[in-house]
CSV table of C-alpha atoms and ligand atoms in Angstrom, one decimal:
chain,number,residue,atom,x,y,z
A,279,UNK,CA,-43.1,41.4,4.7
A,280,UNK,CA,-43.4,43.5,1.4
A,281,UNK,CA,-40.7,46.7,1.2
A,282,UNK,CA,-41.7,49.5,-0.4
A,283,UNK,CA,-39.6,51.7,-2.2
A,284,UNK,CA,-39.2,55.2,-3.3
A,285,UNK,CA,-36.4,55.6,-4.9
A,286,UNK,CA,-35.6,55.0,-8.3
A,287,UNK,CA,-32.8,52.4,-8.5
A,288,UNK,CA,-29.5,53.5,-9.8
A,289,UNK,CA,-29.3,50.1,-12.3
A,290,UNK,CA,-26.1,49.8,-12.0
A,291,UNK,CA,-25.4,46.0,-10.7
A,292,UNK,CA,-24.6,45.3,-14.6
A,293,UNK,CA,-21.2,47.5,-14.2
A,294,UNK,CA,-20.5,44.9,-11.0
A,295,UNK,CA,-19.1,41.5,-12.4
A,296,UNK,CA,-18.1,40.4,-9.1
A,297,UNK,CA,-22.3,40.4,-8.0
A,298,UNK,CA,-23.9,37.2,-9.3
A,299,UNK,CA,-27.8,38.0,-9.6
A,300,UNK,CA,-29.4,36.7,-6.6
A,301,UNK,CA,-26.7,37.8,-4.2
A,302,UNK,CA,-27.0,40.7,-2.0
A,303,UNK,CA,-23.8,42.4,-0.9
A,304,UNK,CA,-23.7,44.3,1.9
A,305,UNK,CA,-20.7,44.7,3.0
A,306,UNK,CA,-19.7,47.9,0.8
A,307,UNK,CA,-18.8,49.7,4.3
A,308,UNK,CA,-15.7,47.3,4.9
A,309,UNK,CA,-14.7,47.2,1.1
A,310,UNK,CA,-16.9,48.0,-1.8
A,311,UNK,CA,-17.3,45.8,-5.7
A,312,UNK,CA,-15.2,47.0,-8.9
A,313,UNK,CA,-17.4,48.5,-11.7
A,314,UNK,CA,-16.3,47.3,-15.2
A,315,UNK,CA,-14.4,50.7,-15.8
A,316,UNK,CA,-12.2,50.1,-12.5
A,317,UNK,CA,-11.1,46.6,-13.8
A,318,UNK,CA,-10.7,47.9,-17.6
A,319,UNK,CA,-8.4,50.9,-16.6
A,320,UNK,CA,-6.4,48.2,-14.4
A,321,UNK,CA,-6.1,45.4,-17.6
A,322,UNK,CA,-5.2,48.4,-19.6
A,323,UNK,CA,-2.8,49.4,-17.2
A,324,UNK,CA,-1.4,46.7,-17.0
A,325,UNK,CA,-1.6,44.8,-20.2
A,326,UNK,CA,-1.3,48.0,-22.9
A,327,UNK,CA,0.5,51.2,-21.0
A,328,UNK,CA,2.4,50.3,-18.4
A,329,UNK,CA,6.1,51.3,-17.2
A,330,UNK,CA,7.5,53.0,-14.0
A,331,UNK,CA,6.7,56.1,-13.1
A,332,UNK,CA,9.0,59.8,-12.9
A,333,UNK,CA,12.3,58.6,-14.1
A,334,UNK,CA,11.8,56.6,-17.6
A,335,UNK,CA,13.2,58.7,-19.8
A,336,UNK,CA,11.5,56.9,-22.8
A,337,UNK,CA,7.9,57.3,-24.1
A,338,UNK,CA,6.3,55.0,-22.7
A,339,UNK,CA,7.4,56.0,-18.9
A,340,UNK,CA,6.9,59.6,-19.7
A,341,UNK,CA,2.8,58.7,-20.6
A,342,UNK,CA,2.6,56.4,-17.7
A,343,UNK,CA,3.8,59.5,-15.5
A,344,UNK,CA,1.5,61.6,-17.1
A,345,UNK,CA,-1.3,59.3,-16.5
A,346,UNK,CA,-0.4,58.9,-13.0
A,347,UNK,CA,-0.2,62.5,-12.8
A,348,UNK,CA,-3.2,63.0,-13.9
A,349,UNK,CA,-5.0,60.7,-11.8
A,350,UNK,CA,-3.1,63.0,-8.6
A,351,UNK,CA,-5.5,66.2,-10.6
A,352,UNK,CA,-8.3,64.2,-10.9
A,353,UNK,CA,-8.5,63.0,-7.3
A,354,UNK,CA,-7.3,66.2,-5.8
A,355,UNK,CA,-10.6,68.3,-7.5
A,356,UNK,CA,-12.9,65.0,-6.3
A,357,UNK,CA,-12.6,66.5,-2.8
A,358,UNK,CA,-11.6,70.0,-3.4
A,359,UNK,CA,-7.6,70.3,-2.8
A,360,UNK,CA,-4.5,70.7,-4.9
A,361,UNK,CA,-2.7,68.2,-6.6
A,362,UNK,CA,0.2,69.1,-4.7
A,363,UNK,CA,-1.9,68.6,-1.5
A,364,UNK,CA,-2.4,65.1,-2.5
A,365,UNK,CA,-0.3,62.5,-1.2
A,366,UNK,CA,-0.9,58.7,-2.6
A,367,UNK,CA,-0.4,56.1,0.3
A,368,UNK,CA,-2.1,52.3,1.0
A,369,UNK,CA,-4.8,53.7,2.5
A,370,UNK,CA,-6.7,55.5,5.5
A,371,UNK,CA,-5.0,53.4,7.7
A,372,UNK,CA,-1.2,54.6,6.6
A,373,UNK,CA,-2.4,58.0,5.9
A,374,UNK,CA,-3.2,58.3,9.4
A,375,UNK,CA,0.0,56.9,10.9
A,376,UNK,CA,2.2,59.2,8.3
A,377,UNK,CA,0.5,62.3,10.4
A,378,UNK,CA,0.7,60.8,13.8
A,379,UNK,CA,4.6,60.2,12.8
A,380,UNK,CA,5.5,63.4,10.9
A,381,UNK,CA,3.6,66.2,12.5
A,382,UNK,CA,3.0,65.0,15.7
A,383,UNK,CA,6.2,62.7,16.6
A,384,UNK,CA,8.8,63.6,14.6
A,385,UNK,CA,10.9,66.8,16.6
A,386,UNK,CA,11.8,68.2,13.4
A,387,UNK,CA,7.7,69.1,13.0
A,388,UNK,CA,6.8,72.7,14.1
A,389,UNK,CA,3.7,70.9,16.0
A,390,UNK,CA,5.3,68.3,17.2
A,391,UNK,CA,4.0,67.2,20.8
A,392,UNK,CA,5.0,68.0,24.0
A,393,UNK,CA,4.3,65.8,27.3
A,394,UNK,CA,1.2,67.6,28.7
A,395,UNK,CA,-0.4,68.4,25.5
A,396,UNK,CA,-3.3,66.6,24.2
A,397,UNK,CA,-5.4,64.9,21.4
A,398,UNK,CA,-9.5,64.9,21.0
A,399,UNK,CA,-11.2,61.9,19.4
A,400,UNK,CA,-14.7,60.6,19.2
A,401,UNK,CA,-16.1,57.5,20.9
A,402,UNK,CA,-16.9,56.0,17.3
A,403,UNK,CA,-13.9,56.1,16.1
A,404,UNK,CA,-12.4,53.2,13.8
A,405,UNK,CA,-9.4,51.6,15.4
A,406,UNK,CA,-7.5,52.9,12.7
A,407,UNK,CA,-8.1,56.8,14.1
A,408,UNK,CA,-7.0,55.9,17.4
A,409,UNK,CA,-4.4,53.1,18.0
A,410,UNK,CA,-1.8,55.1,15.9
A,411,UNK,CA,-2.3,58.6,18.4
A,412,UNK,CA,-2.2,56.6,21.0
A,413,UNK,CA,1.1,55.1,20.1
A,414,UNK,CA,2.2,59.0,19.4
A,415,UNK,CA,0.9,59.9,23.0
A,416,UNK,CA,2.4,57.0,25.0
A,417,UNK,CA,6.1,58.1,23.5
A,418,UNK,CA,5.6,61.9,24.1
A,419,UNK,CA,3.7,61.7,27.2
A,420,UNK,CA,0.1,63.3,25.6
A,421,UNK,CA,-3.2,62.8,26.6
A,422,UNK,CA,-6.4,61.4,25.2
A,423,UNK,CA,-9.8,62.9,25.3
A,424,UNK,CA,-12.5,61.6,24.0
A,425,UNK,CA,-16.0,63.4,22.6
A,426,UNK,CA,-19.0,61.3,23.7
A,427,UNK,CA,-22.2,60.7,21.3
A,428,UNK,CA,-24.9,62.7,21.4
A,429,UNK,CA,-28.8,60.5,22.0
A,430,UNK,CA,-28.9,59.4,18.5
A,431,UNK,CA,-25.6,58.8,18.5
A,432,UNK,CA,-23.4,61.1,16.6
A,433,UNK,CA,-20.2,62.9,17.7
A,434,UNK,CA,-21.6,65.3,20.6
A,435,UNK,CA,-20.3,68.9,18.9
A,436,UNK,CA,-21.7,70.7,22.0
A,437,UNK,CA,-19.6,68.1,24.5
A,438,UNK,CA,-16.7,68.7,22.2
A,439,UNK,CA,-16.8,72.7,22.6
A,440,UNK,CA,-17.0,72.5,25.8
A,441,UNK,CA,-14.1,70.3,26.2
A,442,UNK,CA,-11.5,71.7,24.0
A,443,UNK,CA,-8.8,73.5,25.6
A,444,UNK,CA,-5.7,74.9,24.1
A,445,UNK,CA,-3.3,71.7,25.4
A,446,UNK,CA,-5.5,69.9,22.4
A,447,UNK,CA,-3.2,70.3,19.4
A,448,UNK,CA,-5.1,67.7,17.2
A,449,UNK,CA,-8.7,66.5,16.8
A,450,UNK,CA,-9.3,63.2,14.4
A,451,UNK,CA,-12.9,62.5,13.3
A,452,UNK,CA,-14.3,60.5,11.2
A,453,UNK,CA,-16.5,62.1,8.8
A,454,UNK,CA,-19.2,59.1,8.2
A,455,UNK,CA,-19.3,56.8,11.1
A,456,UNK,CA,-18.6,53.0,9.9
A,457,UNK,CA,-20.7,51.7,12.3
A,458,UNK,CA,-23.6,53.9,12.5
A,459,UNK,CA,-23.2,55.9,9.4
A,460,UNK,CA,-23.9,59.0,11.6
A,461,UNK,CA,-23.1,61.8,9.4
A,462,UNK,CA,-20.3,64.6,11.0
A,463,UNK,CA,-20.8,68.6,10.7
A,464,UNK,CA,-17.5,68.8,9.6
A,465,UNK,CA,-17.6,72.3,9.1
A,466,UNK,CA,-18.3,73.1,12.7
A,467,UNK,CA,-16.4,70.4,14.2
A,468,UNK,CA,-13.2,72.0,12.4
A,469,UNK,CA,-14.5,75.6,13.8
A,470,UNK,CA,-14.2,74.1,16.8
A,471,UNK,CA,-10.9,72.6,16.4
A,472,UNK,CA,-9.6,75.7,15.2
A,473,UNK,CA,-10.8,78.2,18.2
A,474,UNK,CA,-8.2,76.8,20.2
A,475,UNK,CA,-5.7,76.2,17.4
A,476,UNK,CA,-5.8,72.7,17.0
A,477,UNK,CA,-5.4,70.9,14.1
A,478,UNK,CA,-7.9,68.6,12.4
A,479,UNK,CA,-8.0,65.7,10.8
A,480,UNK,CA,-11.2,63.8,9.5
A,481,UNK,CA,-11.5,60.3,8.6
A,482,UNK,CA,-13.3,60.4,5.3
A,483,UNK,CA,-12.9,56.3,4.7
A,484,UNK,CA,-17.3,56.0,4.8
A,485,UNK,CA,-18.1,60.1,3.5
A,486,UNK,CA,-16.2,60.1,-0.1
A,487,UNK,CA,-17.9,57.0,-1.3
A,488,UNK,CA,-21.4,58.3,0.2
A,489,UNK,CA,-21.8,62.4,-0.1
A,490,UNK,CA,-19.7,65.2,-1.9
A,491,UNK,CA,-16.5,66.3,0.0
A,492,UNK,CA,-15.0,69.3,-0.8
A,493,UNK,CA,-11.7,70.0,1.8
A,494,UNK,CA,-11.9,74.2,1.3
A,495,UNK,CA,-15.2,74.5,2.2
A,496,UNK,CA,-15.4,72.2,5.4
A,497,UNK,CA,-11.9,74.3,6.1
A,498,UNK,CA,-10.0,70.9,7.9
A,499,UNK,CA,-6.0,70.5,7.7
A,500,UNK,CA,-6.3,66.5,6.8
A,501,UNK,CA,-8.3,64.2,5.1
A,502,UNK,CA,-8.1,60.6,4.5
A,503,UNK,CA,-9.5,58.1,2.4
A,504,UNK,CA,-8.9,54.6,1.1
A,505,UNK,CA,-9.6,53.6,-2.1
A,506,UNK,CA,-11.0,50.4,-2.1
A,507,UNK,CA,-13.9,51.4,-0.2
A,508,UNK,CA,-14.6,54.3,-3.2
A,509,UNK,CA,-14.8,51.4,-6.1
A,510,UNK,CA,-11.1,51.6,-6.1
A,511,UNK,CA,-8.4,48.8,-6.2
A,512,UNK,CA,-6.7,48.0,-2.8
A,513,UNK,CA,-3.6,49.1,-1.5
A,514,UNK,CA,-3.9,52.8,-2.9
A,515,UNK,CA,-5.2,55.9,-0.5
A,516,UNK,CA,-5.3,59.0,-0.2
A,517,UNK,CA,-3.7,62.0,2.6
A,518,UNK,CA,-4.7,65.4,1.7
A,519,UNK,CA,-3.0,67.8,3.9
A,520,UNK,CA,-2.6,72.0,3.8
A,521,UNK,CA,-0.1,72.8,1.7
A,522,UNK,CA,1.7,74.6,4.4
A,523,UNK,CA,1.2,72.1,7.1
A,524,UNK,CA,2.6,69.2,4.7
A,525,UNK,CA,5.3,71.9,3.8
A,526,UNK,CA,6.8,71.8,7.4
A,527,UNK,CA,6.4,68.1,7.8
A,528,UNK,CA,9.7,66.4,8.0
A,529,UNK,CA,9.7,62.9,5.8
A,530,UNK,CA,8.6,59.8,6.8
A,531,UNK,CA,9.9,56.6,5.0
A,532,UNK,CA,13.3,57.4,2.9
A,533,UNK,CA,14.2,56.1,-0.2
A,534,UNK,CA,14.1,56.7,-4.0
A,535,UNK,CA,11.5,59.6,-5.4
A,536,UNK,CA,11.6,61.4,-2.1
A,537,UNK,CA,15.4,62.8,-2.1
A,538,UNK,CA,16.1,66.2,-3.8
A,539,UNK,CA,19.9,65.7,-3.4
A,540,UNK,CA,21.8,62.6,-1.8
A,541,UNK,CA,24.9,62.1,-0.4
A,542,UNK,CA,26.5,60.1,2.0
A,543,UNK,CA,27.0,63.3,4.0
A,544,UNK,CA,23.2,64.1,3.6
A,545,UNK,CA,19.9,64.3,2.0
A,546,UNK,CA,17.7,67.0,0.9
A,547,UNK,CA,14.0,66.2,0.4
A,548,UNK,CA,11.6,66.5,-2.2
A,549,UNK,CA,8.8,69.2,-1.6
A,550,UNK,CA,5.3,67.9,-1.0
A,551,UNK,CA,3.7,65.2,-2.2
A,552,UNK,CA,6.7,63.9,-3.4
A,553,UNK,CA,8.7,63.8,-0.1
A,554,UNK,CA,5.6,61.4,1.3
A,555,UNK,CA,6.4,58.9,-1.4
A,556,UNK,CA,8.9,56.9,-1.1
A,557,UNK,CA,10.1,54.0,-3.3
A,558,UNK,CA,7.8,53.3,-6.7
A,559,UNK,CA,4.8,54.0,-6.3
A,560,UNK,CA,1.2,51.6,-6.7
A,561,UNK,CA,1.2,53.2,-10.3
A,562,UNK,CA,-1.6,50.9,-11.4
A,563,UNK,CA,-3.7,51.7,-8.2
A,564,UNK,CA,-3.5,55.1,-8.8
A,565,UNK,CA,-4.8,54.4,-12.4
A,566,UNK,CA,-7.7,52.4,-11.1
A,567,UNK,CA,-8.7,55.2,-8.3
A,568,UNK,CA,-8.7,57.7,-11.2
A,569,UNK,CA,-10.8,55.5,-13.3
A,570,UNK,CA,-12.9,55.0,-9.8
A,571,UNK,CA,-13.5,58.7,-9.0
A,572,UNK,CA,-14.9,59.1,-12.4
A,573,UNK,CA,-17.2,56.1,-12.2
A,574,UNK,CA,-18.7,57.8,-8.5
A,575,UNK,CA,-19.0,61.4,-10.6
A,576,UNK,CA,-20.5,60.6,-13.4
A,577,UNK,CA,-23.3,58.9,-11.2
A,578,UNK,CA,-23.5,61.8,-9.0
A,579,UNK,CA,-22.7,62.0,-5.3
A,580,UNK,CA,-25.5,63.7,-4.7
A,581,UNK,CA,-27.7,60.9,-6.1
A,582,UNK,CA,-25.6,58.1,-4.4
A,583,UNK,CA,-26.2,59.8,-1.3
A,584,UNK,CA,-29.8,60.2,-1.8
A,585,UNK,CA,-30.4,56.9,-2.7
A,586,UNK,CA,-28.4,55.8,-0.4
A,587,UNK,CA,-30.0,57.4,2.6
A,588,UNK,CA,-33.6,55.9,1.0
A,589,UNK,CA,-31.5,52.4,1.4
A,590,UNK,CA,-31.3,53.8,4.9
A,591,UNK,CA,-34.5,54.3,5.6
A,592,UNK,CA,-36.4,51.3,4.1
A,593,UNK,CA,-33.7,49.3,6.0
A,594,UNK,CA,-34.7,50.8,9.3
A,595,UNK,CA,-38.6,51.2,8.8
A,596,UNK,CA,-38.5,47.5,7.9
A,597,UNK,CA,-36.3,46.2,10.4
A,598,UNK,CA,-38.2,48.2,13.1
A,599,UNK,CA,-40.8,46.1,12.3
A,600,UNK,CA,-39.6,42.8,14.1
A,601,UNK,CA,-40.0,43.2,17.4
A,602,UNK,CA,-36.6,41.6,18.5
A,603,UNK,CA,-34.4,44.1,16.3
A,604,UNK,CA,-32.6,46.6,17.9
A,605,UNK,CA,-31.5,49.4,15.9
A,606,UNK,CA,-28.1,51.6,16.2
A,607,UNK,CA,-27.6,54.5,14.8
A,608,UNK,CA,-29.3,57.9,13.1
A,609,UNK,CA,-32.5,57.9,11.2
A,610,UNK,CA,-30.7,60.1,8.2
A,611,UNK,CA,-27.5,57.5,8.6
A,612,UNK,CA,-25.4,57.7,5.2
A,613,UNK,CA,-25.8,54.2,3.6
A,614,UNK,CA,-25.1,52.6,6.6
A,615,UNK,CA,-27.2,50.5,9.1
A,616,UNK,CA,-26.0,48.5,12.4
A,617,UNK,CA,-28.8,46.2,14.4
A,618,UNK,CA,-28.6,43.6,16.7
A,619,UNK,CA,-31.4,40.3,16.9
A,620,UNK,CA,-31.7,39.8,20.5
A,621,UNK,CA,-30.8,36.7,21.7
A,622,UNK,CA,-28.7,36.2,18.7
A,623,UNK,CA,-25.2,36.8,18.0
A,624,UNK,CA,-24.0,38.9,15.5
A,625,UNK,CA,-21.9,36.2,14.0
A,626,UNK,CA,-25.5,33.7,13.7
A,627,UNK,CA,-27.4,36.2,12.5
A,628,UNK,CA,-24.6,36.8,9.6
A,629,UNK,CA,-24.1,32.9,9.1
A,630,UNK,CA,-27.9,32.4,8.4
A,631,UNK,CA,-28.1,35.3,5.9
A,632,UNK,CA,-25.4,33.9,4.4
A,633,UNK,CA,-26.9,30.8,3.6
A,634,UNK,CA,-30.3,33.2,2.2
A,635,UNK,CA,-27.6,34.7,-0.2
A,636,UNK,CA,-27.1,38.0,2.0
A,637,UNK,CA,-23.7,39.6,2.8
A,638,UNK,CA,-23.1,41.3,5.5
A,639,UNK,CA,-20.9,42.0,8.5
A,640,UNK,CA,-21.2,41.1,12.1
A,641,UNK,CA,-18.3,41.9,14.6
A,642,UNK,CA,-16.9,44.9,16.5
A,643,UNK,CA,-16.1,46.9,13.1
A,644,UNK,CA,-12.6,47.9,14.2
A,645,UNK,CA,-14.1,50.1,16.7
A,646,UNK,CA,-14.3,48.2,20.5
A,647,UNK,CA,-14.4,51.3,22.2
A,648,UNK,CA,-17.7,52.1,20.5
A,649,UNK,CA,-19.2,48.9,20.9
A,650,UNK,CA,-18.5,49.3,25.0
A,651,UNK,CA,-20.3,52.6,24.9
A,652,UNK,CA,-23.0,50.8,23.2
A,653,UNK,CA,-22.6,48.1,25.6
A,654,UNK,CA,-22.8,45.4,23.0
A,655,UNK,CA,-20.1,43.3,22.1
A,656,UNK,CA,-20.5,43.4,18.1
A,657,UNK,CA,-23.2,44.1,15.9
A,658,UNK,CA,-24.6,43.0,12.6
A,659,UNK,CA,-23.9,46.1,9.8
A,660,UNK,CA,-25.9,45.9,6.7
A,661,UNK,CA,-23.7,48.6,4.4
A,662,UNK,CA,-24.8,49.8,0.7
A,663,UNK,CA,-23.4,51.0,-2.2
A,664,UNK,CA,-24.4,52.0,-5.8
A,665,UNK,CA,-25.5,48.4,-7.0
A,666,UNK,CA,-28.4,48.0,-4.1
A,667,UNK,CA,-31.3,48.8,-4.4
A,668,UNK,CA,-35.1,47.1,-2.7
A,669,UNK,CA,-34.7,43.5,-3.5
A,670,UNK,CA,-31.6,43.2,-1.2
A,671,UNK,CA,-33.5,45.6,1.6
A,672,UNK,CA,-36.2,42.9,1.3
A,673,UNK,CA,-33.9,39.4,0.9
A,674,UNK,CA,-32.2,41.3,4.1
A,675,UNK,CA,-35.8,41.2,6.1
A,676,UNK,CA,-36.4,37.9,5.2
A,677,UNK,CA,-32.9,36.9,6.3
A,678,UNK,CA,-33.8,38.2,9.7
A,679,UNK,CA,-37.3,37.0,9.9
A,680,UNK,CA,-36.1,33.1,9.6
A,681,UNK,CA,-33.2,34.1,12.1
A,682,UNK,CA,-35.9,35.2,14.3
A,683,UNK,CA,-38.1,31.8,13.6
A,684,UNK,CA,-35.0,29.3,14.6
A,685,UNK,CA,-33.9,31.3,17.4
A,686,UNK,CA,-37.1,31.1,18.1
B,1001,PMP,N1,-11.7,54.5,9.1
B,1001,PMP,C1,-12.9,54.1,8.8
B,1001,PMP,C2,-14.1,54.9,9.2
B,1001,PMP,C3,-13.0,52.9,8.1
B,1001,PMP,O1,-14.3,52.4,7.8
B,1001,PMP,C4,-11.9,52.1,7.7
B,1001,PMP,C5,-12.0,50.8,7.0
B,1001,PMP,N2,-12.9,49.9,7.7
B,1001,PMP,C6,-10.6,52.7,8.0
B,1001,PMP,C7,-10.6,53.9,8.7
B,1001,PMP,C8,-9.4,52.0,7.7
B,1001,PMP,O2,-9.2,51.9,6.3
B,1001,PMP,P1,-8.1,50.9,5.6
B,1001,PMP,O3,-8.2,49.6,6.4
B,1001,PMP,O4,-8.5,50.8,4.2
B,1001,PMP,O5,-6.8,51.6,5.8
């Protein structure tokens, strides 16, 4: 089958060392490849500039800090917040665990929860946004609700404002659905939130590598991200949180950088971000995201996303196609595509692309609830990023059409 193509390719798979021609990767949804400025600003880091961070008193610390500073500025204005809003963790996964412990759990929070109260989630939610509120409910004695999709499979915003009730102090989205890519109207899903005063939190892991964010205008309280999926090293993330809200948060880990004043009689903390970050931080990994969110703007979010949703759609017009593909998920889906081969499991399907040279992933995605509402037990996820372009849309049809000859 011939693809067609109407975008104009970004041309950027030279900037990707990791991609050997020939190989299509398509896996960008569970962790995306380094451009060649990511891994320069971590050698550099590394091999030329580095020292600890916010207590060197030398030179050499005191650039590092700025540097590291600096990357808090940069990646605070990427999705429209305040450096001081901007708290560097491992990643969405510990961002969303800090808020479950500090605002929620913790008795010293103003909004802690009660036993009664409750939490809203969505039914595509990564495991990630809902094992760690579930953990918070089960100690306080809270409730979970949970938004159902909508036909085509995005979070059901009429379902969820007819649900919400004041006992829901917190709502935790995700933004871009991992799965099905199904793009969230954050802006009226935080209205929504906020008519009955509840907090929100969206899951931005899939959104900041694929459209423009910007936290004031969509109005949330939290947003999380991990960098590794944005071009960024591992083991660095990002929490935005409301000034305010992050204000009244009690601590979560203690140790060094987090402590105004110690002494064995008691601490004082550190005002936001600072009091979030305990122990020396992943200074190089905050250098590489810096480096990462410059790579991403310089191309444009805009543009990824456009040519990221063309991805989309060749993907799906293609696979549609072949009579034995079923396909999940919204036609405008951002960058991301789940199917399943009937007949076939996932894991086969993904076993015989890989031996065509194609990527991609074939499981439950971290999200099992999901996949029980879909009532499939995995799926195979073709995910792109800014190195794809037509050839891997088509080595991805041809993929499937041989699965579909030896399965016959
Ligand atoms: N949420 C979503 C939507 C994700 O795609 C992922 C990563 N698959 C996570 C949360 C968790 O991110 P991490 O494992 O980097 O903490």
């Amino acid at each position: 089958m011939s693809v067609t193509t109407d975008t104009r390719p970004l041309d950027l798979l030279a900037d990707f060392p990791a991609i050997p021609a020939g190989w299509a990767y398509l896996d960008t949804a569970a962790t995306s490849q380094k451009p060649k400025p990511v891994l320069d600003a971590i050698n550099r880091g590394y091999g030329e500039t580095y020292a600890t961070v916010h207590r060197g008193v030398y030179q050499r610390s005191a650039d590092m800090t700025l540097a590291f500073e600096a990357a808090r500025e940069r990646v605070a204005r990427f999705i429209g917040g305040k450096p001081q809003e901007t708290v560097f963790v491992r990643g969405a996964t510990e961002a969303i665990n800090l808020v479950a412990a500090c605002l929620l759990e913790n008795r010293d929070s103003p909004h802690f929860l009660k036993r009664g109260d409750r939490i809203l989630l969505s039914m595509l939610e990564h495991h990630s946004n809902i094992v760690p509120w579930q953990m918070v409910a089960e100690k306080v004695g809270a409730h979970i609700d949970v938004i159902p999709l909508t036909a085509d499979q995005r979070i059901d915003l009429d379902a969820m404002a007819a649900m919400i009730t004041p006992a829901h102090k917190l709502v935790a989205l995700a933004h871009v659905s991992n799965v099905l890519g199904s793009v969230l109207d954050a802006r009226r899903a935080t209205e929504i939130a906020h008519s009955v005063g509840a907090k929100i939190l969206l899951d931005g892991c899939q959104a900041v590598p694929r459209l423009p964010v910007d936290v004031a205008a969509i109005g949330c309280d939290f947003y999380v991200f991990s960098g590794h999926k944005l071009y960024g090293p591992t083991g660095i993330g990002v929490l935005w949180g409301r000034y305010e809200l992050l204000d009244a948060m009690p601590p979560w880990q203690g140790g060094g950088s987090m402590i105004d004043r110690v002494t064995f009689a008691k601490a004082t903390y550190a005002p936001p971000p600072g009091r979030f970050e305990a122990g020396t931080p992943h200074i190089i990994g905050v250098v590489g995201l810096h480096a990462a969110v410059d790579y991403v703007e310089r191309i444009g979010l805009d543009r990824i996303h456009a040519h990221e949703t063309a991805l989309v759609r060749q993907a799906r017009e293609a696979l549609g196609q072949i009579n034995s593909v079923r396909l999940f998920g919204p036609e405008d889906s951002a960058g991301i595509v789940s199917f399943a081969v009937e007949g076939v499991h996932p894991h086969d399907v993904a076993t015989i692309l890989d031996e065509a040279n194609v990527a991609i992933r074939a499981g439950h995605h971290c999200a099992q609830p999901l996949m029980d509402a879909l009532g499939v037990p995995a799926t195979a996820r073709a995910s792109f990023g800014v190195y794809n372009g037509a050839d891997d849309i088509a080595a991805l049809v041809k993929g499937i059409e041989r699965v579909t000859r030896i399965f016959g």
